[in-house]
Amino acid sequence: MNLRNLRCFIAVAEELHFGRAARRLHIEQSPLSRTIRQMEADLGVPLLNRLPRSVRLTPAGQVFLEEARRVLLAFEQAQTKARAAANQRNTLRIALSGDMGQARLSALLALCREEAPQVGIRIFETPLAQLVTGLRNDLYDAGFALAGEMDAGIVAMPVWRDPLVVALPARHPLLAFKEVPLEEVASYPLVLCDPQVCEGCSRQRERLLRTVDAQPTVAEYVKTHSLMLALVAAGYGVGFSSAAHLAGCHQADVVVRPLADETASLTTYLLRPEGEIMEPLRQFIDRVECVGRPQGTDQRPM
C-alpha cells in the first residue's frame, strides 16, 4: 500500500462513485476498482459497500478515510517543511554589529553575487548582544562584530585587521607628526563611538588607550562614523578610524594621519555557532577572507 493507493481510496470515499472518482484521478475505472479491492484484501476488512449506482463507506471505511487523510496531510506538511529548509539553505542570514566599512561590505556582497548568484544574502543590523542571541537561536547564520571575546557555543574568527588612523581637523597641532604617537592623541579631546552602539569597537579602543599614562578626555560619544568625522571637522576633537572605514568617505576639513604604534589596529570578527559549517556558509567565509586580503594576493585555486 502506498500514497497513490490512499489517494485513490480518498477520491472514491469522497465521490461515493467509482466513475466520478476515476475522472477526478484521470484514470480508467477498472484499475481504480482493482486498486480498492486489493487494499481491502491487504487490510482484511471491507471498506466500501457497493450498490448498483453508488458506493457507501463501511464503519471500517469511515475510520480508514480519516486516517488516510491524516497520513496525506502529514506527508504534505513534511514536503513543505523540507522545501522551506532547502530554500533557507539557499539564503544566508548575516548580522552586522557596528560599522563594518561601506566599501569593504559592498565589495564582499558584490563578490557573493558574482560567484554564487543562487545564494541570497539577507543583512540584519543589530546590537552585539542580540547578534549573539540570534546565532544561538538560529536566527542568523553568521555575523560581523568588532568583539572577539565570546562564551562557549560561539566561534569568533578574526577576518579583517586594519591599522588604526587618527582623524584630525584641518588645522591641528598633531598635523606636525607624520605618524602620531598615541600619547599625543590622548592629550586632546576625543570624539569616540558610543559604547552602547558599538560595543566591540569600544572594547578595542579602551584596551588601546589603557597602554598610555594620560587620562583621555571625551568630547563626545557618537553613534555613526559620519557624525564622528563631522564633529572632528568642526573642531570638537580628534577621532579614531581605519582605512577600511574611511574608504568612500569624503569629509572636508578632516586630515588622516597614521598612528606611530604599528600594532594599533581594529579587528573585525566573523561570528558563527559552533558545529558543522554548511557549504554555502563555508564559501561565504572564503569570500570574506578574500576581500580582506591586500590586492594582488588572492591565492584561491582557479
Short mmCIF file of C-alpha atoms in Angstrom, two decimals:
data_model
loop_
_atom_site.label_atom_id
_atom_site.label_comp_id
_atom_site.label_asym_id
_atom_site.label_seq_id
_atom_site.Cartn_x
_atom_site.Cartn_y
_atom_site.Cartn_z
CA MET A 1 0.00 0.00 0.00
CA ASN A 2 1.36 3.44 -0.93
CA LEU A 3 0.33 7.09 -1.12
CA ARG A 4 -1.17 6.57 -4.58
CA ASN A 5 -3.47 3.89 -3.13
CA LEU A 6 -4.54 6.25 -0.36
CA ARG A 7 -5.37 8.99 -2.86
CA CYS A 8 -7.44 6.53 -4.88
CA PHE A 9 -9.42 5.46 -1.83
CA ILE A 10 -9.97 9.05 -0.67
CA ALA A 11 -11.30 10.00 -4.12
CA VAL A 12 -13.79 7.10 -4.11
CA ALA A 13 -14.80 7.78 -0.49
CA GLU A 14 -15.46 11.44 -1.21
CA GLU A 15 -17.23 10.94 -4.56
CA LEU A 16 -19.06 7.73 -3.45
CA HIS A 17 -18.94 6.74 -7.11
CA PHE A 18 -16.21 4.87 -9.00
CA GLY A 19 -16.84 6.66 -12.29
CA ARG A 20 -16.61 10.17 -10.84
CA ALA A 21 -13.58 9.20 -8.77
CA ALA A 22 -11.83 7.79 -11.87
CA ARG A 23 -12.47 11.02 -13.81
CA ARG A 24 -11.14 13.05 -10.88
CA LEU A 25 -7.97 10.96 -10.81
CA HIS A 26 -7.66 10.90 -14.64
CA ILE A 27 -7.52 7.10 -14.76
CA GLU A 28 -9.79 4.31 -16.02
CA GLN A 29 -12.48 2.94 -13.74
CA SER A 30 -11.36 -0.71 -13.91
CA PRO A 31 -7.84 -0.23 -12.48
CA LEU A 32 -9.31 2.04 -9.80
CA SER A 33 -11.75 -0.70 -8.77
CA ARG A 34 -8.94 -3.27 -8.68
CA THR A 35 -6.82 -0.96 -6.51
CA ILE A 36 -9.58 -0.60 -3.90
CA ARG A 37 -10.25 -4.36 -3.85
CA GLN A 38 -6.52 -5.02 -3.35
CA MET A 39 -6.46 -2.55 -0.46
CA GLU A 40 -9.41 -4.33 1.16
CA ALA A 41 -7.63 -7.66 0.69
CA ASP A 42 -4.45 -6.28 2.28
CA LEU A 43 -6.37 -4.86 5.22
CA GLY A 44 -8.61 -7.89 5.61
CA VAL A 45 -11.75 -5.75 6.01
CA PRO A 46 -14.30 -4.29 3.55
CA LEU A 47 -14.02 -0.51 3.14
CA LEU A 48 -16.98 0.00 0.82
CA ASN A 49 -20.50 -1.28 0.40
CA ARG A 50 -21.00 -1.48 -3.37
CA LEU A 51 -24.51 -0.53 -4.55
CA PRO A 52 -25.86 -0.68 -8.14
CA ARG A 53 -25.28 3.04 -8.85
CA SER A 54 -23.03 4.17 -5.98
CA VAL A 55 -20.98 3.04 -3.00
CA ARG A 56 -21.17 3.61 0.74
CA LEU A 57 -18.43 3.57 3.36
CA THR A 58 -18.45 0.77 5.87
CA PRO A 59 -17.64 1.66 9.52
CA ALA A 60 -14.09 0.44 8.84
CA GLY A 61 -14.01 2.57 5.69
CA GLN A 62 -15.01 5.71 7.63
CA VAL A 63 -12.21 5.17 10.12
CA PHE A 64 -9.73 4.40 7.36
CA LEU A 65 -10.75 7.58 5.47
CA GLU A 66 -9.92 9.78 8.48
CA GLU A 67 -6.54 8.11 8.94
CA ALA A 68 -5.74 8.23 5.22
CA ARG A 69 -6.41 11.97 5.18
CA ARG A 70 -4.18 12.36 8.24
CA VAL A 71 -1.34 10.45 6.55
CA LEU A 72 -1.56 12.55 3.38
CA LEU A 73 -1.66 15.77 5.39
CA ALA A 74 1.43 14.72 7.34
CA PHE A 75 3.21 13.88 4.09
CA GLU A 76 2.30 17.26 2.55
CA GLN A 77 3.50 19.07 5.67
CA ALA A 78 6.77 17.15 5.52
CA GLN A 79 7.21 18.19 1.89
CA THR A 80 6.50 21.83 2.74
CA LYS A 81 8.98 21.85 5.62
CA ALA A 82 11.66 20.14 3.53
CA ARG A 83 11.28 22.69 0.74
CA ALA A 84 11.35 25.55 3.23
CA ALA A 85 14.54 24.16 4.75
CA ALA A 86 16.10 23.85 1.29
CA ASN A 87 15.15 27.43 0.45
CA GLN A 88 16.56 28.63 3.76
CA ARG A 89 19.86 26.92 2.98
CA ASN A 90 19.95 28.97 -0.22
CA THR A 91 19.78 32.17 1.83
CA LEU A 92 22.47 33.26 4.27
CA ARG A 93 21.32 35.43 7.17
CA ILE A 94 24.19 37.75 8.06
CA ALA A 95 24.03 40.11 11.04
CA LEU A 96 26.13 43.25 11.46
CA SER A 97 27.04 44.76 14.83
CA GLY A 98 28.71 48.13 14.32
CA ASP A 99 30.17 49.75 11.23
CA MET A 100 31.99 47.24 9.01
CA GLY A 101 33.16 49.79 6.45
CA GLN A 102 30.90 50.57 3.50
CA ALA A 103 33.43 49.93 0.72
CA ARG A 104 34.53 46.54 2.06
CA LEU A 105 30.97 45.37 2.72
CA SER A 106 29.95 46.43 -0.78
CA ALA A 107 32.92 44.55 -2.27
CA LEU A 108 32.01 41.41 -0.31
CA LEU A 109 28.35 41.46 -1.36
CA ALA A 110 29.29 42.12 -4.99
CA LEU A 111 31.71 39.17 -4.94
CA CYS A 112 29.00 36.91 -3.49
CA ARG A 113 26.52 37.97 -6.19
CA GLU A 114 29.13 37.32 -8.87
CA GLU A 115 30.36 33.92 -7.66
CA ALA A 116 27.19 32.50 -6.05
CA PRO A 117 24.14 34.25 -7.53
CA GLN A 118 21.93 31.32 -6.45
CA VAL A 119 22.61 32.04 -2.76
CA GLY A 120 20.70 35.01 -1.41
CA ILE A 121 22.09 37.12 1.43
CA ARG A 122 19.91 38.94 3.95
CA ILE A 123 21.58 41.62 6.07
CA PHE A 124 20.47 42.48 9.60
CA GLU A 125 21.80 45.37 11.71
CA THR A 126 21.70 44.52 15.40
CA PRO A 127 23.49 45.22 18.73
CA LEU A 128 26.16 42.72 19.72
CA ALA A 129 24.07 41.03 22.44
CA GLN A 130 21.19 40.45 20.02
CA LEU A 131 23.60 39.16 17.37
CA VAL A 132 24.96 36.52 19.76
CA THR A 133 21.46 35.54 20.91
CA GLY A 134 20.35 35.28 17.28
CA LEU A 135 23.25 32.95 16.47
CA ARG A 136 22.32 30.71 19.40
CA ASN A 137 18.64 30.62 18.36
CA ASP A 138 19.27 30.02 14.63
CA LEU A 139 18.04 33.48 13.63
CA TYR A 140 21.36 34.22 11.89
CA ASP A 141 23.90 32.01 10.14
CA ALA A 142 26.84 34.30 10.87
CA GLY A 143 27.62 37.85 11.89
CA PHE A 144 30.30 40.51 11.87
CA ALA A 145 31.38 42.31 15.02
CA LEU A 146 34.34 44.15 16.44
CA ALA A 147 34.29 41.90 19.52
CA GLY A 148 36.06 38.56 19.73
CA GLU A 149 35.50 37.56 23.37
CA MET A 150 32.66 35.04 23.14
CA ASP A 151 31.20 32.47 25.53
CA ALA A 152 31.07 28.77 24.69
CA GLY A 153 28.95 27.93 21.67
CA ILE A 154 30.04 30.86 19.51
CA VAL A 155 33.17 30.85 17.34
CA ALA A 156 34.85 34.24 16.78
CA MET A 157 37.15 34.19 13.76
CA PRO A 158 39.33 37.27 13.08
CA VAL A 159 38.90 38.10 9.41
CA TRP A 160 39.90 41.74 8.90
CA ARG A 161 42.63 43.61 10.76
CA ASP A 162 43.04 47.29 9.89
CA PRO A 163 45.69 49.70 11.18
CA LEU A 164 44.12 52.49 13.21
CA VAL A 165 44.48 56.05 11.98
CA VAL A 166 43.71 59.41 13.56
CA ALA A 167 41.15 61.80 12.10
CA LEU A 168 42.20 65.40 12.72
CA PRO A 169 40.75 68.83 11.96
CA ALA A 170 42.41 70.58 9.01
CA ARG A 171 44.25 72.90 11.42
CA HIS A 172 45.52 70.98 14.41
CA PRO A 173 48.85 70.74 16.30
CA LEU A 174 49.04 66.97 15.73
CA LEU A 175 49.45 67.58 11.99
CA ALA A 176 53.09 68.29 12.81
CA PHE A 177 53.52 64.50 13.10
CA LYS A 178 53.65 62.27 10.02
CA GLU A 179 52.90 59.38 12.38
CA VAL A 180 51.10 60.47 15.53
CA PRO A 181 52.14 58.99 18.90
CA LEU A 182 49.18 57.61 20.85
CA GLU A 183 50.24 59.58 23.94
CA GLU A 184 49.86 62.81 21.97
CA VAL A 185 46.41 61.80 20.69
CA ALA A 186 45.24 61.02 24.24
CA SER A 187 46.18 64.53 25.39
CA TYR A 188 43.45 66.09 23.20
CA PRO A 189 39.64 65.82 23.46
CA LEU A 190 38.37 62.72 21.67
CA VAL A 191 35.26 62.02 19.61
CA LEU A 192 34.55 58.33 20.22
CA CYS A 193 31.97 55.76 19.19
CA ASP A 194 29.15 55.18 21.66
CA PRO A 195 29.93 52.05 23.78
CA GLN A 196 26.25 51.05 23.77
CA VAL A 197 26.01 51.16 19.99
CA CYS A 198 29.41 49.75 19.03
CA GLU A 199 30.41 47.63 21.98
CA GLY A 200 33.18 45.75 20.22
CA CYS A 201 34.86 48.88 18.85
CA SER A 202 34.66 50.45 22.29
CA ARG A 203 36.36 47.43 23.89
CA GLN A 204 39.25 47.52 21.42
CA ARG A 205 39.63 51.28 21.82
CA GLU A 206 39.70 51.06 25.63
CA ARG A 207 42.41 48.39 25.52
CA LEU A 208 44.44 50.68 23.30
CA LEU A 209 44.03 53.77 25.50
CA ARG A 210 44.99 51.81 28.62
CA THR A 211 48.50 51.49 27.16
CA VAL A 212 49.18 55.20 27.73
CA ASP A 213 49.50 57.06 31.04
CA ALA A 214 47.32 60.02 30.10
CA GLN A 215 43.66 60.04 31.10
CA PRO A 216 41.75 60.84 27.88
CA THR A 217 39.02 63.47 27.76
CA VAL A 218 35.95 62.52 25.76
CA ALA A 219 34.41 65.50 23.97
CA GLU A 220 31.50 63.48 22.54
CA TYR A 221 30.23 59.95 22.03
CA VAL A 222 28.65 59.34 18.62
CA LYS A 223 26.62 56.55 17.08
CA THR A 224 27.90 56.80 13.50
CA HIS A 225 31.23 57.12 11.76
CA SER A 226 29.93 60.00 9.62
CA LEU A 227 28.97 62.04 12.70
CA MET A 228 32.42 61.46 14.18
CA LEU A 229 34.01 62.92 11.03
CA ALA A 230 31.61 65.88 11.07
CA LEU A 231 32.47 66.73 14.68
CA VAL A 232 36.19 66.34 14.01
CA ALA A 233 35.89 68.68 11.03
CA ALA A 234 34.10 71.18 13.27
CA GLY A 235 36.98 71.09 15.76
CA TYR A 236 35.23 69.26 18.63
CA GLY A 237 38.14 66.83 18.99
CA VAL A 238 40.07 64.08 17.24
CA GLY A 239 38.82 60.62 16.36
CA PHE A 240 39.98 57.11 15.54
CA SER A 241 39.23 55.31 12.31
CA SER A 242 40.77 52.91 9.78
CA ALA A 243 41.41 52.93 6.05
CA ALA A 244 38.57 50.45 5.55
CA HIS A 245 36.09 52.70 7.33
CA LEU A 246 37.35 55.84 5.60
CA ALA A 247 37.16 54.35 2.10
CA GLY A 248 34.41 56.15 0.23
CA CYS A 249 34.10 58.85 2.92
CA HIS A 250 34.68 62.40 1.74
CA GLN A 251 34.67 64.81 4.66
CA ALA A 252 36.08 68.27 4.06
CA ASP A 253 38.43 69.74 6.66
CA VAL A 254 39.46 66.31 8.02
CA VAL A 255 43.05 65.09 7.66
CA VAL A 256 44.07 61.49 8.36
CA ARG A 257 47.37 60.51 9.96
CA PRO A 258 48.63 57.01 10.84
CA LEU A 259 49.42 56.16 14.44
CA ALA A 260 53.07 55.74 15.33
CA ASP A 261 52.24 52.42 17.03
CA GLU A 262 52.15 49.93 14.15
CA THR A 263 50.44 47.34 16.35
CA ALA A 264 47.41 49.59 16.92
CA SER A 265 44.68 48.05 14.82
CA LEU A 266 40.96 47.39 14.64
CA THR A 267 39.98 43.74 14.24
CA THR A 268 36.72 42.58 12.70
CA TYR A 269 35.49 39.11 13.67
CA LEU A 270 33.16 36.74 11.88
CA LEU A 271 30.93 35.07 14.47
CA ARG A 272 29.14 31.77 13.91
CA PRO A 273 27.66 28.96 16.01
CA GLU A 274 29.93 26.07 16.89
CA GLY A 275 29.45 22.89 14.90
CA GLU A 276 29.35 21.85 11.28
CA ILE A 277 29.66 24.61 8.68
CA MET A 278 27.26 24.19 5.76
CA GLU A 279 28.80 24.62 2.32
CA PRO A 280 27.16 27.98 1.43
CA LEU A 281 28.50 29.49 4.66
CA ARG A 282 31.92 27.93 4.12
CA GLN A 283 32.12 29.53 0.68
CA PHE A 284 30.92 32.85 2.14
CA ILE A 285 33.75 32.75 4.70
CA ASP A 286 36.23 32.10 1.88
CA ARG A 287 34.99 35.26 0.16
CA VAL A 288 35.20 37.23 3.40
CA GLU A 289 38.87 36.26 3.69
CA CYS A 290 39.45 37.07 0.01
CA VAL A 291 38.03 40.58 0.42
CA GLY A 292 40.26 41.09 3.45
CA ARG A 293 43.49 40.32 1.57
CA PRO A 294 45.54 43.11 0.02
CA GLN A 295 45.00 43.43 -3.71
CA GLY A 296 47.09 41.04 -5.76
CA THR A 297 47.40 38.39 -3.02
CA ASP A 298 44.33 36.27 -3.78
CA GLN A 299 45.62 32.71 -3.60
CA ARG A 300 42.37 30.84 -4.08
CA PRO A 301 42.58 27.92 -6.54
CA MET A 302 41.23 28.58 -10.01
#
